[in-house]
Coordinates of C-alpha atoms in Angstrom, one line a residue:
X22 CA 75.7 111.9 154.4
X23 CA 78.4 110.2 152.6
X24 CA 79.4 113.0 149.6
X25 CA 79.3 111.3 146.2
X26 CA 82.9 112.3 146.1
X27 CA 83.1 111.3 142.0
X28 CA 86.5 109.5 141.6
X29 CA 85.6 106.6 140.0
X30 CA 85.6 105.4 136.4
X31 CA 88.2 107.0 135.2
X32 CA 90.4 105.6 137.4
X33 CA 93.7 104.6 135.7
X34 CA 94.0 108.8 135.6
X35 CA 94.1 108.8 132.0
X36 CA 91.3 111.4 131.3
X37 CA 92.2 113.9 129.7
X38 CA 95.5 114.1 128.8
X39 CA 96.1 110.3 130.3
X40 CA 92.8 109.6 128.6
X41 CA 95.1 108.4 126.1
X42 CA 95.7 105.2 126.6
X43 CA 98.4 104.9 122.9
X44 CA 100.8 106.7 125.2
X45 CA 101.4 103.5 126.7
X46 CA 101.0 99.6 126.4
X47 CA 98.3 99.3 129.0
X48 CA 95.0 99.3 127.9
X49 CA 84.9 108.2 136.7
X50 CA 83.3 109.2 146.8
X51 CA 85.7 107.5 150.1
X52 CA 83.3 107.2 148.3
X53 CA 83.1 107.2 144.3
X54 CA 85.4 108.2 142.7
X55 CA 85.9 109.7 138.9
X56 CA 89.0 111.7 138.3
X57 CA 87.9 114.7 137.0
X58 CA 90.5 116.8 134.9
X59 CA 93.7 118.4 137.4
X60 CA 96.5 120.2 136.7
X61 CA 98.7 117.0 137.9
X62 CA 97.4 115.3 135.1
X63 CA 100.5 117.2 133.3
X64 CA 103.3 115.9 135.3
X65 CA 101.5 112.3 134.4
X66 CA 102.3 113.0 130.5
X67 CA 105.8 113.5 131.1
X68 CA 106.0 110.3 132.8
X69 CA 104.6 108.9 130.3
X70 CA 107.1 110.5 128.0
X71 CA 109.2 107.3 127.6
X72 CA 106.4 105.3 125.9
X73 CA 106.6 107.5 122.8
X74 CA 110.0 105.9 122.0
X75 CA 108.1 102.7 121.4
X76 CA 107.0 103.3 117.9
X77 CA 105.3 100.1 115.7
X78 CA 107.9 98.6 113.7
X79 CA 105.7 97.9 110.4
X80 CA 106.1 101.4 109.7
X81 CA 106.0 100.6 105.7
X82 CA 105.3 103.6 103.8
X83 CA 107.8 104.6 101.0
X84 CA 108.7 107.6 101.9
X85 CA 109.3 107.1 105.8
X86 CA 111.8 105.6 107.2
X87 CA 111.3 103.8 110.7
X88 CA 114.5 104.6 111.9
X89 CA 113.7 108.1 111.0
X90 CA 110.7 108.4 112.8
X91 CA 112.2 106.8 115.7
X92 CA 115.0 109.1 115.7
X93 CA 113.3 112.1 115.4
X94 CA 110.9 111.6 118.8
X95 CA 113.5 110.2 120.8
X96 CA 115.2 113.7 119.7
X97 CA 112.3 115.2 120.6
X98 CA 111.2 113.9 123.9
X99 CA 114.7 114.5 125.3
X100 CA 114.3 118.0 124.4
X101 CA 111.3 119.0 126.7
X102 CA 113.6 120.5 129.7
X103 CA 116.4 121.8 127.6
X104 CA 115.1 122.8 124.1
X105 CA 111.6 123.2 124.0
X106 CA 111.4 125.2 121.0
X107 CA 113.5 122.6 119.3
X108 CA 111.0 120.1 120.6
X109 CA 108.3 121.3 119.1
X110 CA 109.8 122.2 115.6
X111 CA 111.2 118.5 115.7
X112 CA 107.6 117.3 116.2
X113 CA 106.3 119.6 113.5
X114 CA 108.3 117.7 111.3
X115 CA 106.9 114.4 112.3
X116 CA 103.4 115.7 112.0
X117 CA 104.4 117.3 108.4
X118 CA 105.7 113.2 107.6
X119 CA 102.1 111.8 108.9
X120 CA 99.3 113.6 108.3
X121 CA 98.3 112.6 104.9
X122 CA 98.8 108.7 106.1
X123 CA 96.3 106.4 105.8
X124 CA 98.5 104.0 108.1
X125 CA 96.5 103.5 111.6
X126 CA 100.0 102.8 113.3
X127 CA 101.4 106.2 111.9
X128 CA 98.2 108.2 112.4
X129 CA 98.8 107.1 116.4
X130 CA 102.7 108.8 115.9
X131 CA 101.2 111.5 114.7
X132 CA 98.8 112.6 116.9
X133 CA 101.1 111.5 119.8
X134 CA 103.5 114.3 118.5
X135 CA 100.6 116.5 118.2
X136 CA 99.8 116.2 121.9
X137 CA 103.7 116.5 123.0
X138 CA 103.7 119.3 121.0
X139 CA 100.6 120.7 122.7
X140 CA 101.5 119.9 125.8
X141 CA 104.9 121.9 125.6
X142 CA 102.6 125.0 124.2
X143 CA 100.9 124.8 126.9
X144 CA 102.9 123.8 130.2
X145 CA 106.2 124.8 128.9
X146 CA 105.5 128.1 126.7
X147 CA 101.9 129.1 128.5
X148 CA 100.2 129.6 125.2
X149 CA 97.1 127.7 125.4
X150 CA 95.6 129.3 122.5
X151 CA 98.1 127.4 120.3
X152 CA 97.5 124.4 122.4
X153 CA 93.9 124.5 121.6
X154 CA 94.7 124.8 118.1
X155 CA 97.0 121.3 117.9
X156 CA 93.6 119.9 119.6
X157 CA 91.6 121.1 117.0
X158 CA 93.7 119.5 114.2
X159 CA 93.8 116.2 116.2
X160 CA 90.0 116.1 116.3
X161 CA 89.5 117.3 112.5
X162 CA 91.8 114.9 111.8
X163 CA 90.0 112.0 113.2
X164 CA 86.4 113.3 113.6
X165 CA 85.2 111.5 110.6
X166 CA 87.4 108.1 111.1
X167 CA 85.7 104.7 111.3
X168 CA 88.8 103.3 112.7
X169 CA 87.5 102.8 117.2
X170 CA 90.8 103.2 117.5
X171 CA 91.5 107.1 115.6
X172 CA 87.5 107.8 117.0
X173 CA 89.7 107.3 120.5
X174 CA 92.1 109.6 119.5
X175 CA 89.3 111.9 118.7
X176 CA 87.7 111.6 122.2
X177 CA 90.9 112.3 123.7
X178 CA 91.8 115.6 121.9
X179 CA 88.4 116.8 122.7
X180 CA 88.4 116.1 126.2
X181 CA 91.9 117.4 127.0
X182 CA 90.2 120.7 124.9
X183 CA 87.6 121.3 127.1
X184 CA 90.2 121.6 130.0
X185 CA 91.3 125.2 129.0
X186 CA 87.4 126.2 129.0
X187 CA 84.5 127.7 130.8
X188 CA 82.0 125.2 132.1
X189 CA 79.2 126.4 129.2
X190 CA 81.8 125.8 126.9
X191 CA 83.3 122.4 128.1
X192 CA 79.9 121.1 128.1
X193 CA 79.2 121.4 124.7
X194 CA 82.6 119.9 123.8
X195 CA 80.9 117.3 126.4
X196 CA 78.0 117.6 124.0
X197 CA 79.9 116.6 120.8
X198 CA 81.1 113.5 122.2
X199 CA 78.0 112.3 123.4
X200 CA 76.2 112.6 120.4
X201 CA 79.2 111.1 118.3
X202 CA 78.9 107.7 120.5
X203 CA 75.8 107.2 122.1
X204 CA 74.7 105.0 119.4
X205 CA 77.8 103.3 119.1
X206 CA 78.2 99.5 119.6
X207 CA 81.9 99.4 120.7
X208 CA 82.3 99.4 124.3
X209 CA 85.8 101.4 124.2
X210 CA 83.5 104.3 122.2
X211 CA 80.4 103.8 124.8
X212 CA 83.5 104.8 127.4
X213 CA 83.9 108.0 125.7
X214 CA 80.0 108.2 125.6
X215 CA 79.8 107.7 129.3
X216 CA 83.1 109.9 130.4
X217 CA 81.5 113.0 128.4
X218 CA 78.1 112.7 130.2
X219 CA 79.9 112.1 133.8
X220 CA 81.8 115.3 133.2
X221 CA 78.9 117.2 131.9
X222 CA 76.9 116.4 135.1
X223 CA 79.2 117.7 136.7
X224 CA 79.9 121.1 135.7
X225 CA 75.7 121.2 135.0
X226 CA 75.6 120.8 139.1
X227 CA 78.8 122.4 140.2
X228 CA 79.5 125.0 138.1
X229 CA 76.3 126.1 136.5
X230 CA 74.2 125.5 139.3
X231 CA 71.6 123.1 137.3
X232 CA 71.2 120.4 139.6
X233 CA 68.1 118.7 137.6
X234 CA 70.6 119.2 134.4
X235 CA 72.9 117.0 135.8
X236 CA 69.8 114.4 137.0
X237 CA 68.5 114.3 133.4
X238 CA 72.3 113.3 132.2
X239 CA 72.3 110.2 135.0
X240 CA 68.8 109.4 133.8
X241 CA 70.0 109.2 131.0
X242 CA 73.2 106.8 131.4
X243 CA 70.5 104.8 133.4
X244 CA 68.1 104.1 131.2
X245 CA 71.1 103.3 128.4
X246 CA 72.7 100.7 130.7
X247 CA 69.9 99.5 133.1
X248 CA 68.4 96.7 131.4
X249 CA 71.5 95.1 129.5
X250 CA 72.5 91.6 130.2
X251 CA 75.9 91.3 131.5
X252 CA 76.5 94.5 131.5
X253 CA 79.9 96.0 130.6
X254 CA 78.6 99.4 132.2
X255 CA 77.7 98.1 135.9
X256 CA 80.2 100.6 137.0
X257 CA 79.0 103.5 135.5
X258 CA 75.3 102.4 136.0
X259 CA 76.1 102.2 139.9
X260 CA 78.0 105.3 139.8
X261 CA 75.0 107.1 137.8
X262 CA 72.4 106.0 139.8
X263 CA 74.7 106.8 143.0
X264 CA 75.0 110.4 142.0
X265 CA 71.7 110.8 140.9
X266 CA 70.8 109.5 144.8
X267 CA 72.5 112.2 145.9
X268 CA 71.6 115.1 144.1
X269 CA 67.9 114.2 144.7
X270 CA 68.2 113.9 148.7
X271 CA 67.2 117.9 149.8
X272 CA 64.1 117.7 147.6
X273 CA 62.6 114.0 147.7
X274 CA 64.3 111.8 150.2
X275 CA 61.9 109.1 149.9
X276 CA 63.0 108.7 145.8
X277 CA 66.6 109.0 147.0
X278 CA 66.2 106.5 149.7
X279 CA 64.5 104.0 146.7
X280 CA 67.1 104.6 144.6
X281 CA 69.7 103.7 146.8
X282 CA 67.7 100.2 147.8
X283 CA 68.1 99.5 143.6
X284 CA 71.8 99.9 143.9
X285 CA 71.9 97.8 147.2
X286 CA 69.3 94.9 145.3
X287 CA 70.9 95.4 141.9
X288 CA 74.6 95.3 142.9
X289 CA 74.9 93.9 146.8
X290 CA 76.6 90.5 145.5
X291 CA 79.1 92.2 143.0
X292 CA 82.9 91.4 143.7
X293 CA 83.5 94.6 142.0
X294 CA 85.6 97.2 144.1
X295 CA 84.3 100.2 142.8
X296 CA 80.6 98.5 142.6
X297 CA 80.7 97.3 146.2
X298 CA 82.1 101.1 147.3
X299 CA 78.4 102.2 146.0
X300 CA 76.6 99.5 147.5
X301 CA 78.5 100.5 150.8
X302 CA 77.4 104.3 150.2
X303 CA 73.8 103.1 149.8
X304 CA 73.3 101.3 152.7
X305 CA 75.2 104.0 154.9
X306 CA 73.5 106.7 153.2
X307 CA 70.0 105.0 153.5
X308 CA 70.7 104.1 157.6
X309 CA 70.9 108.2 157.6
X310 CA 68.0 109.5 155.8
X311 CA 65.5 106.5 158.0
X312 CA 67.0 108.8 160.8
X313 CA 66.6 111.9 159.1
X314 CA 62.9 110.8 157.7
X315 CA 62.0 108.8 161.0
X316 CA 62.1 105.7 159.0
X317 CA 62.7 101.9 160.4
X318 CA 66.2 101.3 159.1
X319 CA 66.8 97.5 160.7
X320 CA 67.1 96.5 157.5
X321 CA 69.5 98.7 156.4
X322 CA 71.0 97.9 159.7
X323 CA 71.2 94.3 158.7
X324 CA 72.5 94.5 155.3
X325 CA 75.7 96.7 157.3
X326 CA 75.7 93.7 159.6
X327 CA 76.1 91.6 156.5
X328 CA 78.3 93.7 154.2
X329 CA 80.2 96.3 156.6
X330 CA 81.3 94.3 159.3
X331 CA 84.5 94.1 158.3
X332 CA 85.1 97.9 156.7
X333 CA 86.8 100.0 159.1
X334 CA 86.3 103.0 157.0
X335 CA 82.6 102.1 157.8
X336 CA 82.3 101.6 161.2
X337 CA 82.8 105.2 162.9
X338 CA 80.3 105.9 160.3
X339 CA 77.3 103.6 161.7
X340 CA 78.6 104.0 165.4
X341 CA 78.1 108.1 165.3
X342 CA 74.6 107.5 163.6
X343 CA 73.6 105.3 166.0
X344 CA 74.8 108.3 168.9
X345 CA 72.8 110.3 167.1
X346 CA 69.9 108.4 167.0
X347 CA 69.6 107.4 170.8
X348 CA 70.5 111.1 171.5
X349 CA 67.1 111.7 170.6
X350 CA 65.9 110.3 173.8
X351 CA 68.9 110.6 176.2
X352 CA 72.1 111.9 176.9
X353 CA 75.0 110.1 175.0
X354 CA 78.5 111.9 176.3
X355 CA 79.6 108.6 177.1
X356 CA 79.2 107.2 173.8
X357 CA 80.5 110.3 172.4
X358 CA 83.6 110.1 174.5
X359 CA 84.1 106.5 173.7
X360 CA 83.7 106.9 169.8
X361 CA 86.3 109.5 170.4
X362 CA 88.9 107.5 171.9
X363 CA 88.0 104.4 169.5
X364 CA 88.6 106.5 166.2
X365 CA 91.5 109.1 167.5
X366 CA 92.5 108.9 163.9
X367 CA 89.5 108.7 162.3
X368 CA 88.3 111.8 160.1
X369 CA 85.2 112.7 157.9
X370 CA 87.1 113.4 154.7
X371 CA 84.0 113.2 152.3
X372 CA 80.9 113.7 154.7
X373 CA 78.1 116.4 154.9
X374 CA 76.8 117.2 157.5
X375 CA 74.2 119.7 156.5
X376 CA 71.6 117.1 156.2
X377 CA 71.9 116.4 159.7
X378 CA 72.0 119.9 160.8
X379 CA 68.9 120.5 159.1
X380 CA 67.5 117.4 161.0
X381 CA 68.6 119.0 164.5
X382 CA 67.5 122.3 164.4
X383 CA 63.7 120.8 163.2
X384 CA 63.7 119.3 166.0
X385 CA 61.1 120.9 168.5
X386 CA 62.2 120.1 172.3
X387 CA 65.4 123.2 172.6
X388 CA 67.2 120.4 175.1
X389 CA 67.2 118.1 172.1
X390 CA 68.0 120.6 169.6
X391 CA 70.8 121.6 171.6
X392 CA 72.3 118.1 172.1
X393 CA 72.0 117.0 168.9
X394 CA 73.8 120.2 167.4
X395 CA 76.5 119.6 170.0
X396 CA 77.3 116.2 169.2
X397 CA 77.1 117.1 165.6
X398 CA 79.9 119.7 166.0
X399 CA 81.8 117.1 168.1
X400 CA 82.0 115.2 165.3
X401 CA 82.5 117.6 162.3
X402 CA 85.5 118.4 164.8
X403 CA 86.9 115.5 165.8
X404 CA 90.6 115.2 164.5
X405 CA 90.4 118.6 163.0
X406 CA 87.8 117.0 160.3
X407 CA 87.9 118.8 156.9
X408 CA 84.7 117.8 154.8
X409 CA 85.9 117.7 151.0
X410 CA 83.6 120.2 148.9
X411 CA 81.6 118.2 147.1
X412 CA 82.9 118.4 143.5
X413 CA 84.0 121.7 143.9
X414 CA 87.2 123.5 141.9
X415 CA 87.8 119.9 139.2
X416 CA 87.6 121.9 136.3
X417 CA 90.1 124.2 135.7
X418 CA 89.4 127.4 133.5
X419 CA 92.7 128.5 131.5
X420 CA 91.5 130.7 129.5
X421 CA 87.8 132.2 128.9
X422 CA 85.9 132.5 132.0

């Protein structure tokens, strides 16, 4: 079973701390694909660093000078491997400047010192109980904006706050978000809406153990996004009703097998990448559990006719359930051996096999049993094959577990 491996919509690595898309000009599986919160995220920052020298140049106010400004986090950024407790006291000093502005531009300066500075806190100095506390200013700062663009901000600092939590705790950060934007109209906001409730499934499943926690949360992006015309939210729709799919697969395989027919109807023409990676998952999934459920799957073998053919990531995938299948009646070493020398390279880096397992050993007739497991192993094997956990270890606990 292909592991909704969530990688997706995220996917420019700017949640969290590269959630924040003012530190730059540019605007949540093999298998889908959100990047959830990992410590690389703060080598990204520093990257990043060189954008914070790009300040707007209609900085007006009376009593702050451009060139000032401009000098002061240029000082600043080159300070982070040398100095950084001259670092942070320079952007002290930029925050002191901004924070009674009313100027959007500044109020972006200022909270991009504020997260330099909590960065250093917490990377450089290992105080992440200081960090926390920039965050919090960030986020009362901005909590009450009307400006998308400060409510951004917002979203940000609370994200990159519910890093240094335990999973009860980063979910109701989650929590605040959600209900700050789920009746928002602005698409960048709804984002923020749908990030929160993506990472709040997952620690529900992963880390608390609430699997039908984390079902309600897809439900719920579902029924937000399912029925809008052109919808800006096919992504996450696919992606929510690809997780949910999956999560609902050891206790009703007939829903998740439904399910996964509405992302193959609702989504099997879109041009999308991620999109078409679901739609892919689907059909692969669904040609498993007809196996699993002894269900006729030619047309799922049909649609893989029609959209796989050409995805070699695919193919070792549909040969080994097909070996699987007609191993059910007969011996299949051959096969075996030629799938084997096909895909040398070839490794299951985000597939369970648990589902199958469970499928073998019901089976009644030993001599079946026993070939099925065999092959099974054969393949978990091949190429020293290490199955990703499924969402396992993505949310890192600093402090507070």
């Amino acid at each position: 079973m292909l592991k909704f491996f969530i990688v997706f919509i995220i996917l420019t690595l700017f949640i969290t701390v590269l959630k924040l898309k003012f530190f730059s000009n540019t605007t949540h599986q093999t298998q889908k694909r959100i990047f959830y919160p990992t410590k690389e995220t703060n080598q990204s920052i520093e990257e990043n660093r060189s954008t914070f020298d790009e300040i707007p140049s209609s900085l007006d106010e009376s009593l702050i000078s451009e060139n000032e400004i401009q000098l002061l986090m240029n000082q600043a950024n080159q300070l982070w491997n040398n100095d950084t407790y001259k670092a942070i006291d320079i952007y002290n000093e930029i925050i002191a400047k901004l924070r009674n502005s009313d100027d959007p531009k500044l109020l972006k300066i200022f909270s991009q010192a504020q997260f330099s500075k909590a960065h250093l806190l917490s990377n450089y100095l290992q105080n992440n109980e200081e960090a926390i506390e920039v965050y919090n200013e960030v986020i009362e700062q901005f909590e009450n904006s009307s400006n998308p663009e400060l409510l951004k901000i917002f979203a940000s600092a609370q994200f990159t706050k519910a890093y240094f939590f335990d999973s009860e705790e980063a979910v109701e950060i989650y929590n605040e978000i959600i209900d700050k934007f789920k009746d928002s109209s602005d698409v960048d906001l709804l984002k923020q809406f749908t990030d929160a409730q993506f990472f709040k499934a997952t620690l529900l499943e992963n880390n608390l153990n609430n699997k039908e926690g984390a079902i309600a949360v897809y439900d719920e992006i579902i029924d937000k996004f399912k029925d809008k015309p052109n919808n800006a939210f096919s992504n996450q729709l696919a992606n929510a009703m690809s997780a949910k799919s999956y999560l609902m697969i050891d206790d009703n395989g007939e829903e998740a097998m439904q399910i996964y027919n509405d992302v193959i109807d609702k989504f099997k023409d879109s041009k999308d990448t991620m999109i078409s990676a679901d739609v892919s998952d689907a059909i692969i999934n669904n040609i498993e559990l007809a196996l699993i459920n002894n269900v006729d799957d030619f047309d799922y073998r049909n649609l893989a006719q029609d959209y796989l053919a050409d995805n070699k990531n695919t193919q070792p995938l549909l040969e080994m359930l097909d070996i699987l299948k007609n191993a059910q009646n007969s011996n299949q070493d051959t096969a075996l051996e030629n799938w084997k020398n096909e895909h040398k390279e070839y490794q299951f880096s985000n597939w369970s096999f648990s589902q199958l397992e469970t499928w073998a050993n019901q089976t009644t007739d030993e001599a079946t049993k026993n070939r099925l497991n065999t092959y099974i192993n054969e393949f978990r094997n091949h190429n020293n094959s290490v199955p990703v956990p499924y969402l396992q270890n993505y949310h890192y606990h600093s402090i507070k577990k």
